[in-house]
GROMACS .gro file of C-alpha atoms in nm:
model
  351
    1UNK     CA    1  -0.287  -1.294  -0.135
    2UNK     CA    2  -0.485  -1.014  -0.239
    3UNK     CA    3  -0.842  -0.999  -0.306
    4UNK     CA    4  -0.972  -0.741  -0.497
    5UNK     CA    5  -1.323  -0.817  -0.585
    6UNK     CA    6  -1.670  -0.617  -0.357
    7UNK     CA    7  -2.015  -0.627  -0.377
    8UNK     CA    8  -2.259  -0.502  -0.204
    9UNK     CA    9  -2.419  -0.619   0.114
   10UNK     CA   10  -2.578  -0.455   0.425
   11UNK     CA   11  -2.656  -0.646   0.838
   12UNK     CA   12  -2.681  -0.525   1.109
   13UNK     CA   13  -2.394  -0.366   1.290
   14UNK     CA   14  -2.307  -0.249   1.612
   15UNK     CA   15  -2.339   0.093   1.483
   16UNK     CA   16  -2.609   0.070   1.323
   17UNK     CA   17  -2.802  -0.127   1.657
   18UNK     CA   18  -2.634   0.120   1.847
   19UNK     CA   19  -2.785   0.447   1.600
   20UNK     CA   20  -3.133   0.288   1.571
   21UNK     CA   21  -3.168   0.264   1.989
   22UNK     CA   22  -3.017   0.605   2.035
   23UNK     CA   23  -2.672   0.538   2.225
   24UNK     CA   24  -2.465   0.725   2.176
   25UNK     CA   25  -2.153   0.519   2.074
   26UNK     CA   26  -1.894   0.806   2.059
   27UNK     CA   27  -1.638   0.841   2.312
   28UNK     CA   28  -1.480   1.127   2.385
   29UNK     CA   29  -1.143   1.178   2.342
   30UNK     CA   30  -0.817   1.420   2.510
   31UNK     CA   31  -0.511   1.452   2.536
   32UNK     CA   32  -0.201   1.486   2.276
   33UNK     CA   33   0.111   1.267   2.204
   34UNK     CA   34   0.427   1.251   2.464
   35UNK     CA   35   0.800   1.394   2.390
   36UNK     CA   36   0.935   1.229   2.071
   37UNK     CA   37   1.161   0.983   2.194
   38UNK     CA   38   1.383   1.011   1.876
   39UNK     CA   39   1.252   0.715   1.680
   40UNK     CA   40   0.936   0.829   1.513
   41UNK     CA   41   0.740   0.670   1.809
   42UNK     CA   42   0.673   0.947   2.021
   43UNK     CA   43   0.690   0.792   2.441
   44UNK     CA   44   0.565   0.446   2.345
   45UNK     CA   45   0.225   0.492   2.497
   46UNK     CA   46  -0.041   0.725   2.303
   47UNK     CA   47  -0.286   0.938   2.492
   48UNK     CA   48  -0.698   0.795   2.460
   49UNK     CA   49  -0.795   0.884   2.131
   50UNK     CA   50  -0.455   0.931   1.957
   51UNK     CA   51  -0.388   0.763   1.609
   52UNK     CA   52  -0.041   0.749   1.563
   53UNK     CA   53   0.010   0.653   1.156
   54UNK     CA   54   0.348   0.511   1.019
   55UNK     CA   55   0.422   0.469   0.673
   56UNK     CA   56   0.741   0.483   0.580
   57UNK     CA   57   1.047   0.788   0.491
   58UNK     CA   58   0.987   1.130   0.573
   59UNK     CA   59   1.069   1.237   0.188
   60UNK     CA   60   0.816   1.004   0.031
   61UNK     CA   61   0.504   1.011  -0.110
   62UNK     CA   62   0.337   0.813   0.178
   63UNK     CA   63   0.459   1.006   0.403
   64UNK     CA   64   0.321   1.339   0.303
   65UNK     CA   65  -0.029   1.153   0.236
   66UNK     CA   66  -0.003   1.056   0.547
   67UNK     CA   67   0.060   1.375   0.671
   68UNK     CA   68  -0.268   1.507   0.486
   69UNK     CA   69  -0.494   1.198   0.576
   70UNK     CA   70  -0.390   1.356   1.005
   71UNK     CA   71  -0.439   1.706   0.860
   72UNK     CA   72  -0.827   1.673   0.723
   73UNK     CA   73  -0.897   1.405   1.051
   74UNK     CA   74  -0.773   1.645   1.298
   75UNK     CA   75  -0.953   1.974   1.150
   76UNK     CA   76  -1.312   1.755   1.151
   77UNK     CA   77  -1.270   1.589   1.445
   78UNK     CA   78  -1.361   1.685   1.838
   79UNK     CA   79  -1.274   1.276   1.944
   80UNK     CA   80  -0.940   1.207   1.778
   81UNK     CA   81  -0.587   1.285   1.748
   82UNK     CA   82  -0.411   1.151   1.471
   83UNK     CA   83  -0.038   1.186   1.413
   84UNK     CA   84   0.179   1.036   1.080
   85UNK     CA   85   0.567   0.942   1.144
   86UNK     CA   86   0.884   0.851   0.992
   87UNK     CA   87   0.923   0.474   0.966
   88UNK     CA   88   1.259   0.271   0.833
   89UNK     CA   89   0.965   0.054   0.637
   90UNK     CA   90   0.689  -0.264   0.683
   91UNK     CA   91   0.939  -0.409   0.943
   92UNK     CA   92   0.938  -0.125   1.150
   93UNK     CA   93   0.619  -0.072   1.116
   94UNK     CA   94   0.505  -0.409   1.219
   95UNK     CA   95   0.759  -0.415   1.526
   96UNK     CA   96   0.529  -0.118   1.683
   97UNK     CA   97   0.174  -0.264   1.611
   98UNK     CA   98   0.377  -0.503   1.814
   99UNK     CA   99   0.519  -0.291   2.091
  100UNK     CA  100   0.196  -0.044   2.166
  101UNK     CA  101   0.435   0.211   1.952
  102UNK     CA  102   0.169   0.308   1.705
  103UNK     CA  103  -0.200   0.263   1.632
  104UNK     CA  104  -0.216   0.226   1.259
  105UNK     CA  105   0.108   0.158   0.971
  106UNK     CA  106   0.084   0.047   0.627
  107UNK     CA  107   0.205  -0.250   0.442
  108UNK     CA  108   0.228  -0.418   0.192
  109UNK     CA  109   0.086  -0.748  -0.006
  110UNK     CA  110   0.444  -0.965   0.011
  111UNK     CA  111   0.471  -0.853   0.426
  112UNK     CA  112   0.114  -0.943   0.415
  113UNK     CA  113   0.126  -1.270   0.364
  114UNK     CA  114   0.478  -1.376   0.539
  115UNK     CA  115   0.316  -1.198   0.839
  116UNK     CA  116  -0.035  -1.435   0.804
  117UNK     CA  117   0.187  -1.799   0.692
  118UNK     CA  118   0.409  -1.642   1.050
  119UNK     CA  119   0.742  -1.664   0.819
  120UNK     CA  120   1.061  -1.551   0.949
  121UNK     CA  121   1.070  -1.204   1.204
  122UNK     CA  122   0.701  -1.246   1.197
  123UNK     CA  123   0.639  -1.558   1.318
  124UNK     CA  124   0.720  -1.404   1.685
  125UNK     CA  125   0.446  -1.135   1.671
  126UNK     CA  126   0.179  -1.104   1.946
  127UNK     CA  127  -0.109  -0.956   1.794
  128UNK     CA  128  -0.353  -1.018   1.589
  129UNK     CA  129  -0.359  -0.806   1.221
  130UNK     CA  130  -0.619  -0.651   1.155
  131UNK     CA  131  -0.703  -0.404   0.801
  132UNK     CA  132  -0.841  -0.115   0.793
  133UNK     CA  133  -0.827   0.063   0.424
  134UNK     CA  134  -0.641   0.066   0.074
  135UNK     CA  135  -0.456   0.341   0.090
  136UNK     CA  136  -0.282   0.269  -0.271
  137UNK     CA  137  -0.055   0.091  -0.530
  138UNK     CA  138   0.287   0.071  -0.625
  139UNK     CA  139   0.293  -0.133  -1.002
  140UNK     CA  140   0.640  -0.178  -1.076
  141UNK     CA  141   0.756  -0.285  -1.444
  142UNK     CA  142   1.139  -0.322  -1.616
  143UNK     CA  143   1.251  -0.125  -1.839
  144UNK     CA  144   1.605  -0.049  -2.028
  145UNK     CA  145   1.802   0.217  -2.275
  146UNK     CA  146   1.923  -0.121  -2.467
  147UNK     CA  147   1.741  -0.102  -2.817
  148UNK     CA  148   1.807  -0.491  -2.812
  149UNK     CA  149   1.588  -0.560  -2.513
  150UNK     CA  150   1.243  -0.565  -2.559
  151UNK     CA  151   1.045  -0.813  -2.291
  152UNK     CA  152   1.153  -0.926  -1.986
  153UNK     CA  153   1.266  -1.301  -2.060
  154UNK     CA  154   1.543  -1.079  -2.267
  155UNK     CA  155   1.740  -0.976  -2.007
  156UNK     CA  156   2.018  -1.308  -2.022
  157UNK     CA  157   2.353  -1.183  -1.897
  158UNK     CA  158   2.308  -0.825  -1.852
  159UNK     CA  159   2.340  -0.589  -1.548
  160UNK     CA  160   1.969  -0.525  -1.325
  161UNK     CA  161   1.920  -0.321  -1.083
  162UNK     CA  162   1.528  -0.454  -1.010
  163UNK     CA  163   1.586  -0.159  -0.637
  164UNK     CA  164   1.846  -0.113  -0.410
  165UNK     CA  165   1.970  -0.439  -0.238
  166UNK     CA  166   1.757  -0.382   0.104
  167UNK     CA  167   1.458  -0.247  -0.050
  168UNK     CA  168   1.138  -0.406   0.073
  169UNK     CA  169   1.040  -0.490  -0.311
  170UNK     CA  170   1.338  -0.601  -0.377
  171UNK     CA  171   1.268  -0.992  -0.349
  172UNK     CA  172   0.885  -0.943  -0.516
  173UNK     CA  173   1.087  -0.825  -0.804
  174UNK     CA  174   1.324  -1.102  -0.759
  175UNK     CA  175   1.107  -1.339  -0.761
  176UNK     CA  176   0.941  -1.246  -1.052
  177UNK     CA  177   1.246  -1.171  -1.260
  178UNK     CA  178   1.314  -1.537  -1.164
  179UNK     CA  179   1.028  -1.699  -1.427
  180UNK     CA  180   1.223  -1.503  -1.715
  181UNK     CA  181   1.568  -1.626  -1.598
  182UNK     CA  182   1.800  -1.742  -1.372
  183UNK     CA  183   2.146  -1.575  -1.599
  184UNK     CA  184   2.122  -1.220  -1.484
  185UNK     CA  185   2.385  -0.976  -1.331
  186UNK     CA  186   2.226  -0.807  -1.026
  187UNK     CA  187   2.350  -0.505  -0.864
  188UNK     CA  188   2.238  -0.171  -0.718
  189UNK     CA  189   2.165   0.091  -0.821
  190UNK     CA  190   1.932   0.430  -0.653
  191UNK     CA  191   1.624   0.508  -0.813
  192UNK     CA  192   1.737   0.812  -0.899
  193UNK     CA  193   2.102   0.746  -0.995
  194UNK     CA  194   1.931   0.521  -1.238
  195UNK     CA  195   1.865   0.693  -1.557
  196UNK     CA  196   2.308   0.830  -1.554
  197UNK     CA  197   2.407   0.491  -1.483
  198UNK     CA  198   2.237   0.362  -1.801
  199UNK     CA  199   2.415   0.661  -1.997
  200UNK     CA  200   2.727   0.524  -1.828
  201UNK     CA  201   2.694   0.178  -1.937
  202UNK     CA  202   2.665   0.090  -1.582
  203UNK     CA  203   2.319  -0.041  -1.644
  204UNK     CA  204   2.108  -0.262  -1.854
  205UNK     CA  205   1.761  -0.307  -1.698
  206UNK     CA  206   1.637  -0.086  -1.418
  207UNK     CA  207   1.254  -0.054  -1.246
  208UNK     CA  208   1.001   0.202  -1.248
  209UNK     CA  209   0.729   0.270  -1.149
  210UNK     CA  210   0.376   0.428  -1.174
  211UNK     CA  211   0.197   0.494  -0.858
  212UNK     CA  212  -0.188   0.430  -0.811
  213UNK     CA  213  -0.149   0.393  -1.169
  214UNK     CA  214  -0.194   0.731  -1.246
  215UNK     CA  215   0.118   0.988  -1.144
  216UNK     CA  216   0.486   0.892  -1.285
  217UNK     CA  217   0.672   0.981  -0.977
  218UNK     CA  218   1.011   1.238  -1.059
  219UNK     CA  219   1.224   0.982  -1.047
  220UNK     CA  220   1.088   0.807  -1.284
  221UNK     CA  221   1.033   1.103  -1.521
  222UNK     CA  222   1.394   1.189  -1.460
  223UNK     CA  223   1.522   0.859  -1.545
  224UNK     CA  224   1.262   0.936  -1.888
  225UNK     CA  225   1.408   1.264  -1.942
  226UNK     CA  226   1.806   1.079  -1.918
  227UNK     CA  227   1.778   0.817  -2.182
  228UNK     CA  228   1.556   0.707  -2.420
  229UNK     CA  229   1.372   0.458  -2.202
  230UNK     CA  230   1.237   0.120  -2.327
  231UNK     CA  231   0.923  -0.065  -2.087
  232UNK     CA  232   0.987  -0.437  -2.102
  233UNK     CA  233   0.719  -0.650  -2.203
  234UNK     CA  234   0.657  -0.949  -2.028
  235UNK     CA  235   0.407  -1.102  -2.250
  236UNK     CA  236   0.617  -1.397  -2.234
  237UNK     CA  237   0.577  -1.451  -1.840
  238UNK     CA  238   0.291  -1.324  -1.786
  239UNK     CA  239   0.091  -1.673  -1.732
  240UNK     CA  240   0.368  -1.800  -1.488
  241UNK     CA  241   0.364  -1.434  -1.345
  242UNK     CA  242   0.016  -1.494  -1.258
  243UNK     CA  243   0.002  -1.859  -1.152
  244UNK     CA  244   0.296  -1.713  -0.875
  245UNK     CA  245   0.003  -1.661  -0.551
  246UNK     CA  246   0.260  -1.487  -0.382
  247UNK     CA  247   0.273  -1.189  -0.682
  248UNK     CA  248  -0.006  -0.944  -0.733
  249UNK     CA  249   0.026  -0.879  -1.111
  250UNK     CA  250  -0.221  -0.556  -1.271
  251UNK     CA  251  -0.144  -0.359  -1.584
  252UNK     CA  252  -0.260   0.005  -1.787
  253UNK     CA  253  -0.168   0.092  -2.098
  254UNK     CA  254   0.171   0.179  -2.202
  255UNK     CA  255   0.017   0.500  -2.433
  256UNK     CA  256   0.001   0.614  -2.075
  257UNK     CA  257   0.300   0.655  -2.015
  258UNK     CA  258   0.375   0.963  -2.279
  259UNK     CA  259   0.747   1.044  -2.215
  260UNK     CA  260   0.881   0.685  -2.275
  261UNK     CA  261   1.062   0.617  -2.576
  262UNK     CA  262   0.868   0.282  -2.649
  263UNK     CA  263   0.566   0.079  -2.457
  264UNK     CA  264   0.415  -0.242  -2.497
  265UNK     CA  265   0.037  -0.184  -2.580
  266UNK     CA  266  -0.006  -0.327  -2.156
  267UNK     CA  267   0.255  -0.290  -1.951
  268UNK     CA  268   0.204  -0.586  -1.662
  269UNK     CA  269   0.343  -0.503  -1.342
  270UNK     CA  270   0.391  -0.708  -1.021
  271UNK     CA  271   0.220  -0.486  -0.795
  272UNK     CA  272   0.264  -0.405  -0.416
  273UNK     CA  273  -0.122  -0.321  -0.268
  274UNK     CA  274  -0.056  -0.097   0.025
  275UNK     CA  275  -0.297  -0.128   0.327
  276UNK     CA  276  -0.307   0.039   0.658
  277UNK     CA  277  -0.409  -0.288   0.905
  278UNK     CA  278  -0.433  -0.238   1.325
  279UNK     CA  279  -0.449  -0.437   1.574
  280UNK     CA  280  -0.689  -0.599   1.594
  281UNK     CA  281  -0.801  -0.504   1.961
  282UNK     CA  282  -0.747  -0.132   1.881
  283UNK     CA  283  -1.048   0.003   2.018
  284UNK     CA  284  -1.412  -0.038   1.786
  285UNK     CA  285  -1.477   0.349   1.790
  286UNK     CA  286  -1.164   0.516   1.758
  287UNK     CA  287  -1.123   0.304   1.414
  288UNK     CA  288  -1.532   0.388   1.344
  289UNK     CA  289  -1.478   0.729   1.389
  290UNK     CA  290  -1.168   0.789   1.175
  291UNK     CA  291  -1.317   0.559   0.925
  292UNK     CA  292  -1.610   0.747   0.942
  293UNK     CA  293  -1.479   1.142   0.948
  294UNK     CA  294  -1.181   1.048   0.683
  295UNK     CA  295  -1.532   0.919   0.425
  296UNK     CA  296  -1.671   1.220   0.499
  297UNK     CA  297  -1.460   1.484   0.424
  298UNK     CA  298  -1.278   1.264   0.147
  299UNK     CA  299  -1.318   1.505  -0.137
  300UNK     CA  300  -1.064   1.703   0.098
  301UNK     CA  301  -0.771   1.474   0.084
  302UNK     CA  302  -0.644   1.560  -0.292
  303UNK     CA  303  -0.599   1.900  -0.197
  304UNK     CA  304  -0.310   1.753  -0.032
  305UNK     CA  305  -0.174   1.530  -0.159
  306UNK     CA  306  -0.244   1.366  -0.549
  307UNK     CA  307  -0.171   0.995  -0.420
  308UNK     CA  308  -0.463   1.032  -0.213
  309UNK     CA  309  -0.724   1.152  -0.493
  310UNK     CA  310  -0.838   0.774  -0.550
  311UNK     CA  311  -0.958   0.754  -0.237
  312UNK     CA  312  -1.316   0.955  -0.302
  313UNK     CA  313  -1.376   0.673  -0.494
  314UNK     CA  314  -1.553   0.458  -0.234
  315UNK     CA  315  -1.462   0.090  -0.422
  316UNK     CA  316  -1.123   0.211  -0.393
  317UNK     CA  317  -1.140   0.223   0.041
  318UNK     CA  318  -1.138  -0.168   0.038
  319UNK     CA  319  -0.974  -0.222  -0.318
  320UNK     CA  320  -0.726  -0.461  -0.345
  321UNK     CA  321  -0.726  -0.650   0.033
  322UNK     CA  322  -0.496  -0.906   0.173
  323UNK     CA  323  -0.647  -1.252   0.193
  324UNK     CA  324  -0.644  -1.431   0.569
  325UNK     CA  325  -0.609  -1.066   0.705
  326UNK     CA  326  -0.983  -1.020   0.836
  327UNK     CA  327  -1.078  -0.655   0.889
  328UNK     CA  328  -1.084  -0.441   1.220
  329UNK     CA  329  -1.416  -0.539   1.333
  330UNK     CA  330  -1.564  -0.178   1.279
  331UNK     CA  331  -1.406  -0.083   0.975
  332UNK     CA  332  -1.607  -0.441   0.871
  333UNK     CA  333  -1.897  -0.247   1.013
  334UNK     CA  334  -1.823   0.070   0.818
  335UNK     CA  335  -1.819  -0.112   0.497
  336UNK     CA  336  -2.114  -0.254   0.554
  337UNK     CA  337  -2.271  -0.003   0.588
  338UNK     CA  338  -2.229   0.136   0.298
  339UNK     CA  339  -2.224  -0.166   0.074
  340UNK     CA  340  -1.884  -0.239   0.048
  341UNK     CA  341  -1.863  -0.551   0.217
  342UNK     CA  342  -1.814  -0.839  -0.014
  343UNK     CA  343  -1.876  -1.192   0.133
  344UNK     CA  344  -1.493  -1.359   0.068
  345UNK     CA  345  -1.403  -1.056   0.361
  346UNK     CA  346  -1.327  -1.147   0.702
  347UNK     CA  347  -1.380  -0.994   1.024
  348UNK     CA  348  -1.236  -0.986   1.334
  349UNK     CA  349  -1.481  -1.010   1.674
  350UNK     CA  350  -1.543  -0.715   1.861
  351UNK     CA  351  -1.212  -0.568   2.047
   0.00000   0.00000   0.00000
């Protein structure tokens, strides 16, 4: 469901045509958001040139990073106004696009597949989804304080919390566990409570993440500080994981987790690729101006959040994009001009 490949390629895009003929492509926008109705969605209709961007809850790194993007765009653009907004999660984000209560939202590859296949509640969406840019990656690994556990396949009969029940991450991690065993005690422990639960014998196996393959979240650091945390290997289920087209499996060097008591040489992770999407009919110039401004000032993004550091790398903008989800026409043109377009990528028609 995720296409992570890049090649260079250029074509004559609408934007380059307009520039060559001297026709201005930027529309002047004005206005700001109406009064918030309390659900993070403003008054249900944004003024022209406003981009309401939704990620997750206010305490998350995703929301803080989104605030950084908004700050950079608003500082450097006279044509756009970006507002970072909170959200309960992916399902709510798709609902906001469906109801035109937001212009850009983030989702992850698991949900993108469900949308593309029209599964469950996602079968009733009345808009076409378009990709804008890659936001970050969230790899998850299984871990334990139990010295008798070394691999994911060792969890038979043990208590496991593959993120709390109700988490958008849980279905994929439960599926990954299903390749190793169908005999474990599924319990639900909050992220920050896993260390104490392990110390008290209430939890045998938990999960942790290594954000963007470079950042250890505070709650993961606390868990490593409270128990002798062992990262479980996955070599024994790796083939099954990689053959499962619903899972995105990536890895990193175990030595990078310096505070863990034990890590395998290579830590293999079910990974979530978080990308910003929009409706395919979002105004062309709004999307192009957004990307152009953020790209031009990408070196400033890390000042607001370490999560945004990798956006200084141009290739990262189109890394781990979703299969079967075309790019917004303006995003496609923008990436073609940067030489980042790949032949496997799809482009929506111009709105």
